[in-house]
Amino acid sequence: MAIKTIIEPFRIKAVEPIRMSTREERERKIREAHYNVFLLHADDVLIDLLTDSGTGAMSADQWAAMMRGDESYAGSRSWFRFEESVKRLFPFKHIIPTHQGRAAERILFSVTCKPGDIVPNNTHFDTTRANVEYRGARAVDLPCGESRQTGERHPFKGNMDVAALASLLDEERAAVPLVMLTITNNSGGGQPVSMANVRAVHEICKRHGVPLDIDACRFAENAYFIKQREEGYAGKSVAEIARELMSYADGCTMSAKKDGLANIGGFLATNDEELARQERDLLILTEGYPTYGGLAGRDLEAIAVGLDEVVQEDYLRYRIVSTDYLGKHIAEAGVPIVQPPGGHAVYIDAGAFLGHLKSLEYPGIALAVELYREAGIRAVEIGSVMFAHYDPETGEETAAEKELLRLAIPRRVYTQSHIDFVVEAIIDVWRRREDISGYRIVYQAPFLRHFTARFEPLT
Ligand code: PLI
C-alpha cells in the first residue's frame, strides 16, 4: 500500500512548552482582556492562530547564519547576502530593507500618494489600507466576482476584477499613482492570484502608464498554488514562477515575517531610480541607513536563508497540505469556511456559523471568544471590527462585506496533533453555536481599531 501521509519535512531540535490552562481561568482572562484576543497574554493561549506573521520557527541554518551577522553600520556583509538572496526571487533594480511590511508600505505611499488619490488593490490588507488612508488617499478593493461566493471552490479566488480596474483607470487615471496586487489575497481568504490575472493587470497598467506593485508577503505560497493549479506551470520551479510573476511588476512591498520565514523584517523594491532615491531618503529619516533599514545584520542573514528555504517544494507541499487538512476536517463536520482553504490560513465564515447574529453584533468576535474559552485557541476576526466603515462624527457604522474568523497557521510550529485538537474544539463549538451571543464595542481607536477595541457581551 502506498503511504499517503505527508509528513512535516523537519525534525524538532528545540521545543517551547505550552502552559496548560483551565476553562475557568480562560473565562477570567478573556473578561480581563475586554473580550479582545489581542489583549491576552500569549502565555494564556494554548494554540496561537492569531497570525502567521513573525511567528514561524527558524531552521538550524537560519540560526547558524545569525551568528555570522555583520553588524557594521554601513555596507555590512549581511546586507550584500540579503540583497543577493532577495534579487534571486525579486529581480528588481533597487532593494530597500525595512523592519517589517508596513514600514515598506508607509514609505511607498508617502512618496507616491497625495490626498484625493486612489489606490486599487485586489483587496487591501488592514495595514495597507490604513497607510493609504493615512496619506489622505482612497484604498479601493477590486476583488474578482468569485471571491464573493464564500463556499464555492475556485482555483484563483484572489484575482483582481480586471474589468473593474480597466473602467476605474478609464475614468480616474490621473488620480491613480499605482495599482497593487496582494498575493495571496489575505483579507479575501488567503486565496491565490493566477499568473494570467497578474499578466492581465500588468497589461492594463501598462496601457495607462500606471506602475504595478505586488504586496508579496506570501509570494511562495502563491507561486506554489500557480504550479499546482494553473496550466503550463507544473514543470516550473517555485522560484522560476516567483521571478516570472515579479517580472510583470514595477516594484513590491514585502513582509519577511511571512514567506521570509523570519521573525522580523521586510523590504520594498522598485525599478524606478528616482523613486528609489526618494524612498531611501525617507528610509534614512525613519528606519535606518539603506544597508540595514531598521534591521540588525543577523536579521538580514535570517531572511537571506529563509528566502532560500521557503521556495523548497517539500516545505511548500507540507505547508499547503497541512492548512488544507484543517479546513477539510472542519468543513466535513458542516462548519462553513471560505473554500478552498487558503495557503496560510483557514477562514471560517463566522456570519454563517452564527447565523442568528447580525453583522454589527460581531459574529467573528463572538466566535473568537468562544474558541478561546473552549480550548485556549486564539484566532482573529476579519470582519466588521477590522473593516467596517465607521464615521466618528455620526457614530454610524456600515458592516463589512463578510464576517470571517481567520485561523492562521504559523510556519513550522504546530504538529498534526495540535491541529487535530483545533478541529475537535471547533466542532464542539459548532454543535452548540445557537447559545452564543453577540458583542458590542465599548472603546475604539480612530484607526486600526481591532487591535485595541474593548467589547461587552450583549447578554
Ligand atoms: O505585519 P507587517 O507590517 O510585516 O506586514 C504588513 C502586511 C502587509 N500585507 C499583507 C498582505 C499582510 O498580510 C501584512 C501583515 N499581515 C499580518 C500581520 C497578518 O496577521 O496577516
PDB file of C-alpha atoms and ligand atoms in Angstrom, residues 38 49-54 98-105 121 123-128 131 180 182-187 215-218 253-258 264-266 344 347 380 382 386 406 408 451, ligand 1:
ATOM      1  CA  PHE A  38      -5.233  40.816  21.030  1.00  0.00           C
ATOM      2  CA  LEU A  49      -3.505  31.009  15.392  1.00  0.00           C
ATOM      3  CA  LEU A  50      -3.762  34.794  15.647  1.00  0.00           C
ATOM      4  CA  THR A  51      -1.310  35.281  12.817  1.00  0.00           C
ATOM      5  CA  ASP A  52       1.267  33.583  10.632  1.00  0.00           C
ATOM      6  CA  SER A  53       3.309  36.788  10.756  1.00  0.00           C
ATOM      7  CA  GLY A  54       6.672  36.601  12.519  1.00  0.00           C
ATOM      8  CA  THR A  98      12.693  47.818   6.332  1.00  0.00           C
ATOM      9  CA  HIS A  99      11.885  46.472   9.779  1.00  0.00           C
ATOM     10  CA  GLN A 100       8.582  44.989   8.547  1.00  0.00           C
ATOM     11  CA  GLY A 101       5.990  45.147   5.797  1.00  0.00           C
ATOM     12  CA  ARG A 102       4.029  48.168   6.979  1.00  0.00           C
ATOM     13  CA  ALA A 103       7.202  50.289   7.104  1.00  0.00           C
ATOM     14  CA  ALA A 104       7.684  49.458   3.427  1.00  0.00           C
ATOM     15  CA  GLU A 105       4.054  50.435   2.793  1.00  0.00           C
ATOM     16  CA  ASN A 121      -5.841  46.552  -4.984  1.00  0.00           C
ATOM     17  CA  THR A 123      -8.045  43.516  -1.524  1.00  0.00           C
ATOM     18  CA  HIS A 124      -6.010  45.757   0.772  1.00  0.00           C
ATOM     19  CA  PHE A 125      -4.801  44.214   3.992  1.00  0.00           C
ATOM     20  CA  ASP A 126      -5.571  46.291   7.106  1.00  0.00           C
ATOM     21  CA  THR A 127      -2.145  47.969   7.391  1.00  0.00           C
ATOM     22  CA  THR A 128      -2.039  48.628   3.640  1.00  0.00           C
ATOM     23  CA  ASN A 131      -1.288  53.505   5.274  1.00  0.00           C
ATOM     24  CA  MET A 180      -1.341  46.983  -6.064  1.00  0.00           C
ATOM     25  CA  THR A 182      -1.777  41.289  -2.904  1.00  0.00           C
ATOM     26  CA  ILE A 183      -0.507  37.718  -3.253  1.00  0.00           C
ATOM     27  CA  THR A 184      -2.023  35.706  -1.716  1.00  0.00           C
ATOM     28  CA  ASN A 185      -5.132  37.766  -1.037  1.00  0.00           C
ATOM     29  CA  ASN A 186      -5.047  37.766   2.769  1.00  0.00           C
ATOM     30  CA  SER A 187      -8.253  39.652   3.562  1.00  0.00           C
ATOM     31  CA  ASP A 215       2.262  43.051  -1.983  1.00  0.00           C
ATOM     32  CA  ALA A 216       4.445  39.967  -1.892  1.00  0.00           C
ATOM     33  CA  CYS A 217       4.093  38.725   1.725  1.00  0.00           C
ATOM     34  CA  ARG A 218       3.015  35.213   0.730  1.00  0.00           C
ATOM     35  CA  THR A 253       6.463  45.559  -0.751  1.00  0.00           C
ATOM     36  CA  MET A 254       7.301  42.557   1.377  1.00  0.00           C
ATOM     37  CA  SER A 255       6.896  41.443   4.958  1.00  0.00           C
ATOM     38  CA  ALA A 256       9.644  38.886   5.569  1.00  0.00           C
ATOM     39  CA  LYS A 257       7.668  37.832   8.669  1.00  0.00           C
ATOM     40  CA  LYS A 258       5.575  35.637   6.365  1.00  0.00           C
ATOM     41  CA  ILE A 264      11.061  40.324  11.785  1.00  0.00           C
ATOM     42  CA  GLY A 265      11.949  42.187   8.604  1.00  0.00           C
ATOM     43  CA  GLY A 266      10.764  43.343   5.236  1.00  0.00           C
ATOM     44  CA  HIS A 344      -1.556  30.309   5.300  1.00  0.00           C
ATOM     45  CA  TYR A 347     -11.207  31.279   7.226  1.00  0.00           C
ATOM     46  CA  VAL A 380      -8.540  36.693  14.539  1.00  0.00           C
ATOM     47  CA  ILE A 382     -11.579  39.595   9.752  1.00  0.00           C
ATOM     48  CA  MET A 386     -11.484  45.138  11.268  1.00  0.00           C
ATOM     49  CA  ARG A 406      -9.144  33.505  10.419  1.00  0.00           C
ATOM     50  CA  ALA A 408      -3.667  31.441  10.628  1.00  0.00           C
ATOM     51  CA  PHE A 451      -6.045  45.859  17.888  1.00  0.00           C
TER      52      PHE A 451
HETATM   53  O1  PLI B   1       2.968  42.877   9.608  1.00  0.00           O
HETATM   54  P1  PLI B   1       3.863  43.579   8.619  1.00  0.00           P
HETATM   55  O2  PLI B   1       3.969  45.017   8.878  1.00  0.00           O
HETATM   56  O3  PLI B   1       5.220  42.943   8.488  1.00  0.00           O
HETATM   57  O4  PLI B   1       3.200  43.385   7.161  1.00  0.00           O
HETATM   58  C1  PLI B   1       2.009  44.050   6.827  1.00  0.00           C
HETATM   59  C2  PLI B   1       1.199  43.254   5.841  1.00  0.00           C
HETATM   60  C3  PLI B   1       1.116  43.687   4.543  1.00  0.00           C
HETATM   61  N1  PLI B   1       0.392  42.989   3.620  1.00  0.00           N
HETATM   62  C4  PLI B   1      -0.255  41.835   3.922  1.00  0.00           C
HETATM   63  C5  PLI B   1      -0.984  41.109   2.847  1.00  0.00           C
HETATM   64  C6  PLI B   1      -0.202  41.345   5.215  1.00  0.00           C
HETATM   65  O5  PLI B   1      -0.810  40.204   5.475  1.00  0.00           O
HETATM   66  C7  PLI B   1       0.512  42.068   6.232  1.00  0.00           C
HETATM   67  C8  PLI B   1       0.539  41.655   7.565  1.00  0.00           C
HETATM   68  N2  PLI B   1      -0.234  40.681   7.963  1.00  0.00           N
HETATM   69  C9  PLI B   1      -0.482  40.286   9.214  1.00  0.00           C
HETATM   70  C10 PLI B   1       0.145  40.890  10.405  1.00  0.00           C
HETATM   71  C11 PLI B   1      -1.421  39.203   9.372  1.00  0.00           C
HETATM   72  O6  PLI B   1      -1.689  38.771  10.504  1.00  0.00           O
HETATM   73  O7  PLI B   1      -1.924  38.712   8.334  1.00  0.00           O
END
